[in-house]
Amino acid sequence: MAMHTIKLTVNGEPHEATVESRLLLVHLLRENLRLTGTHIGCDTTHCGACTILFDGQPVKSCTVLAVQADGRQLITVEGLEKDNKLSAIQDGFYQEHGLQCGYCTPGMMITGTALLERNNSPSELEIREAISGNLCRCTGYVNIVKAIQHAARATKQETP
Amino acid sequence: MIPAAFDYHAPTSLSEAVALLSKHGDTAKVLSGGQSLLPLLKLRLGQAGHLIDIGRIPGLEYIKEEGGMLRIGGRTRESALERSEVVRTRYPILLDTAQVIADPLVRNMATVGGNLAHGDPGNDHPATMLVLGAQVVATGPKAERVIPIDGFFVGLFTTALQPDEIVTEIRIPAPPARSGGAYVKFERKVGDYATAAAAAFVTLGASGLVERAGIALTNAGPKPVRSTAAEKLLTGRRPDAAALGEAARAAGQSATPSADRRGAADYKKEMAGVLALRALTKAVQRAGGR
Amino acid sequence: MKIDTTPEVSGMGHSMKRKEDPRFIRGKGNYVDDIQLPGMLYMDIVRSPFAHAKIKSINTEKALKIPGVLAVITGETLAKYNLHWMPTLMSDTQMVLPVEKVVYQSQEVAAVIATSRYIAADGVDAVEVDYEPLPVVVDPFKALEPGATVIRTDKKDKKDNHIFHWEVGDRAATEKAFAEAEVVVKQDCYIPRIHVASIETCGCIADFDRVNGKLTVYMTTQAPHAIRTVFALVAGHVGLSEERIRIISPDIGGGFGGKVPVYPGYVIATAASVVIGKPIKWIEDRMENLQADSFARDYWMKAELAAKKDGTITALRIKTLADHGCADAAANPSKFPAGLFSICTGSYDIKHAFAEVDGAYTNKPPGGVAYRCSFRVTEAVHMIERVTDILAQQLKMDPAELRLKNFIPKEKFPYQSALGWEYDSGDYARALKLAMERIGYPALRKEQAEKRARGELMGIGISSFTEIVGAGPSKHFDILGIKMFDSAEIRIHPTGKAIARFGTKSQGQGHETTYAQIIAEELGIPASAVQIEEGDTDTAPYGLGTYASRSTPTAGAAGAMAARKIREKAKKIAAHLLEVSPEDLVWETGKFSVRGAPQRSKTIQEIAFAAYTNHPQGMEAGLEAVCYYDPPNLTFPFGSYICVVDIDRGTGQVKIRRFMAVDDCGNIINPMIVDGQIHGGLSMGMAPALMEEISYDENGNVQGGSFMDYLVPTAMETPSWETDKTVTPSPHHPFGAKGVGESATVGAPPAIVNAVVDALSHLGVTHVEIPMTPERVWRILKEKGVAE
Ligand SMILES: Cc1cc2nc3c(=O)[nH]c(=O)nc-3n(C[C@H](O)[C@H](O)[C@H](O)COP(=O)(O)OP(=O)(O)OC[C@H]3O[C@@H](n4cnc5c(N)ncnc54)[C@H](O)[C@@H]3O)c2cc1C
Ligand code: FES
Ligand code: FES
């Protein structure tokens, strides 16, 4: 079995792990690093429950190998809160009832976070497009859109 | 779903990557964005002894216009195409294509080189590249060679690439004046491969007649389909509704789709024609024809 | 609705932010796959590629040679303990692991136990099974033909594939009404097999502690207590008695009915843990989830509606064939093999009705569960809302007008339906009129006429549904004999805070918030100070769980009733503290005061403190109560939906342009949550109407068994839902509420179908089956000569 030692930064903290070639990044995060906020909802790269930021870009961590993350900067849902303060996206989801069972939520929030970094006043259509790789079965998306809009407003107020 | 075991290599130069490919022969696979390869391995529909990750080789991600060509690095992400100014303003057909591939998250990993190299007739770039008359630059153990796109797709999941060749660049001739291209895709939902999709590219002459036309289809047969019959019908004609309609019908005729959950073969064939007309109409508009 | 409490207290009617959210938005939810126990092993399952085949041999040798593979469990292993079969919730039987043959594709054949998920997967690949294919029965109609291959050869006297016949209503009177009818319309309609596809799949960790003989199972279940009892019944003979079984349902990533049944995986993991003595985790993947878990629907209906020429509906008759797959593993109340299908007279005052349902076995996974639906209500509503529209079309009446003419008038409630239900309350016309006003119905009709003249295809569809939820009165409703009450237990702490536990289990509905609000409403303790717990059978009171929109009608009611018991005792304590007689006290939110002397009062917090520090002599200390609530009736939420669609003449694609949903679920605990439930329900109504379906080819191979082909809508396919409400309280529910979680799933599909048919009605189209895929619609366009 081919093993590799990798070093990566997750939510600002350095980690080192020795992993099998085939280990999926999502399993490295969930099982080795015990960051269980990143979820798994499918086998075919469709649901986005596993979304994380990979060098700043939202990607599906079930379709990335752990070894590919060697030397990379990752952010998971656990890294959104800073200094005990919820991020604008987290607060938006809380305020607008952007979640029900909460299973898709970490992935949705990561995608939303990346969207707002690029575009701080997205239209409804732009939001819907951006989250179209994340499936939610509970909310019908209406309040997820509102949650991201809420966060966009808050972000703009902070950095006019 | 868990892939079977394999070995992983992360070369940091092209020559090292090519050497690894040569060494491991048939058991090796290039890993680029991984968005086609890893799902196959996870479902254990494919097997690989060695993955050669080209992700750490510098200089494979770029989009630049140079020497009358748009040059796209082999490992350029789809999302980079979507955000590229030169693509948006000069090659809108490429933007059309990139933004309907998979979903935005997949596009942050998936690469243009991988999209072509996979040889999947369901992938969206091949049709676009066919109508643009692109060239694929492949780097192997000996040297670099340029493969014209018309000879690139050999069959279902097979291309003209040798097992030890890596797609390092895609070259697209800069569009002449009064040209326009469009890609239109019909899918069941975001993240799905096309039920039918068509790429069209037209160049109009000074008189307003079609000087050159390119029409190609996605998911319309075992490999990407270029409809030369449709192109011929259009060349030299005024791009009015009648001509576009005839060309689109001819394009539809060139489709040989097989039935799947997206639809029966006859439906998909008809859709190929419908989508061809939509792509042609948009292309002609963009060329300033209407 | 009047709001009686302050935002600080947040009783009924407040859009309080959810108490569960702080953990979820931090990624600190605790779903089953997040739990890691010391020494835990992993299980993965070998599944059958055939829909019907004899198992000639299972060779585990290669698998067992893989380092890290510890055991391969087969039907033979389980047969030693007589655990290879288990009962379904409908008192049918289902294989856990096969000994002789498999009866559906993807059926569990063997299980590999290994030290990691990855090795378990390798082990599954290495197990060699030799099958001998048998004839496959896919079509339920053919299944019932004489000479059809018998699937359930395990049942001694079973000579055919018929499961049950069930009928309701007055057949003769209905026949007479049809014979005398001025107009009769008929329609066949198939509601395809679909899957709830909650984003979290199913799974468990079974942890048998050999030292104290206790089994703890962490499980994605909507009904932990019922599961515990089933486990005790199934495994009692091997020494697992109920006090030694603890089912813990942690956070659940969506249930929608799919997490009610007991799946073979749970039983195998449990057996393996008992045998091996280590915790065993089994998490199914998405393809297993879609291909082997309980499905929903799969109803083949034939309906006829009789009416007068003026549009008055006089009778309804429906004959249905239900495809249950290889076992009747529905999650219906026991006495209702076709669930609450007899709500099929819908919102209309129909004198005569008769419905019959037959169940058939086929070589498909067992089911069917509800898909966000109270037991077959979706099927019933789809049919009645379809034939109502067909009648309108035939009579050239506006579908809204026809509905308004036939609605059960609000004066007639409580209303006795022809098929035996007592509808509690309703004002159907008000809901429809509000929906029409909100969406601008007349203007849309005008636009449609203009578009039609230009050859464009636009349609407007209405659905005015009545739901039936909150099972249920125990005289009628039980599951495996356990009555369908539900429960709450509330304890008030000395400082006036509270903990309350319920027999239900939230899967995203927000019980931690809404139950706290119910208690806040009743006791005036701020909802933020009421901690809600569910899902642990060692601590929560016995209840039947959360499905079929029953939590608010049953457990919510139990919470209110338990709180009222507490208030009664609090009153006595207050009287003691204020030295007056209890009759002299009046309650207003959060305190008792002396009638006529409002300055003399005791708050609930003061009373709680006294309950532990200064309670009256002769009274028990403490302040707590339990209630097992047995509802006197079900609740009947309703609503009217209007959908506007445009159809692409080139591709046949249907696009929902607008969708207005007016719902009435009685008094509302938390409007924000209700709105969210409706948004989600609408999406799960749209999905099968347009996209989702699980079907089988003639060899019983599943089609649509992964997210590649099982089309769960993304934000791009989903319209921006518009909602509004009317409030017609339930007269019998303690706080006038009705269930709401499923109304939209039930009501939405016919609105969408009616809109599509409406867009095509001028071409003579009267019906379109679901899912209305582009191809299906395009074929109609083609046939009618309007495809572009
Ligand atoms: C859910 C989902 C939906 C999708 N939908 C679409 C869609 O609608 N349209 C579409 O076009 N695509 C779709 N894709 C595929 C996606 O765009 C692919 O990722 C892409 O086609 C392949 O690019 P890649 O970089 O990911 O290649 P990889 O997966 O890394 O590789 C694919 C194949 O190409 C070979 N290869 C890759 N790069 C090179 C190279 N530079 N030189 C030589 N060989 C190479 C690999 O060895 C492998 O055989 C979808 C993928 C997913 C997961
Ligand atoms: S787990 Fe579904 S996309 Fe990653
Ligand atoms: S909140 Fe449940 S899947 Fe999105």
Short mmCIF file of N, CA and C in Angstrom, two decimals, chain C residues 37 142 167 175 189 294 324 399 421 472 479 525 540 559 571 627 665 766:
data_model
loop_
_atom_site.label_atom_id
_atom_site.label_comp_id
_atom_site.label_asym_id
_atom_site.label_seq_id
_atom_site.Cartn_x
_atom_site.Cartn_y
_atom_site.Cartn_z
N LEU C 37 -16.58 5.62 17.76
CA LEU C 37 -16.41 4.98 19.06
C LEU C 37 -15.08 4.24 19.09
N LYS C 142 -48.97 -7.78 -14.44
CA LYS C 142 -48.59 -9.14 -14.85
C LYS C 142 -48.35 -10.01 -13.62
N GLU C 167 -60.96 -2.16 0.68
CA GLU C 167 -61.93 -1.27 0.05
C GLU C 167 -62.68 -0.47 1.09
N GLU C 175 -72.23 3.00 -7.40
CA GLU C 175 -72.58 2.51 -8.73
C GLU C 175 -73.87 3.14 -9.23
N CYS C 189 -54.08 6.90 -14.03
CA CYS C 189 -52.98 7.75 -13.62
C CYS C 189 -51.97 6.92 -12.84
N SER C 294 -36.48 1.74 1.24
CA SER C 294 -37.90 1.83 0.90
C SER C 294 -38.17 2.98 -0.04
N HIS C 324 -45.84 -3.07 -4.31
CA HIS C 324 -45.12 -2.99 -3.04
C HIS C 324 -43.73 -3.56 -3.10
N PRO C 399 -61.57 25.91 -14.05
CA PRO C 399 -61.30 24.97 -12.94
C PRO C 399 -61.47 25.60 -11.56
N TRP C 421 -64.27 9.90 7.06
CA TRP C 421 -63.50 10.82 7.90
C TRP C 421 -64.36 11.95 8.42
N GLY C 472 -52.43 9.19 15.55
CA GLY C 472 -53.86 9.35 15.36
C GLY C 472 -54.60 8.76 16.53
N ILE C 479 -49.24 0.92 15.14
CA ILE C 479 -48.22 0.32 14.31
C ILE C 479 -47.75 -0.92 15.06
N ILE C 525 -42.64 30.56 30.52
CA ILE C 525 -41.18 30.44 30.65
C ILE C 525 -40.60 30.75 29.28
N ALA C 540 -36.16 9.64 26.74
CA ALA C 540 -37.41 10.24 26.26
C ALA C 540 -38.59 9.33 26.57
N GLY C 559 -47.23 18.13 24.72
CA GLY C 559 -46.44 19.17 25.40
C GLY C 559 -47.35 20.21 26.04
N LYS C 571 -50.72 26.50 40.17
CA LYS C 571 -51.80 27.32 40.72
C LYS C 571 -51.97 27.03 42.21
N CYS C 627 -47.38 13.68 29.74
CA CYS C 627 -48.66 13.47 29.07
C CYS C 627 -48.47 12.55 27.88
N CYS C 665 -52.82 25.80 8.11
CA CYS C 665 -52.50 24.70 9.03
C CYS C 665 -52.96 25.07 10.44
N THR C 766 -55.84 16.03 -22.21
CA THR C 766 -56.57 16.05 -20.94
C THR C 766 -55.75 15.53 -19.77
#
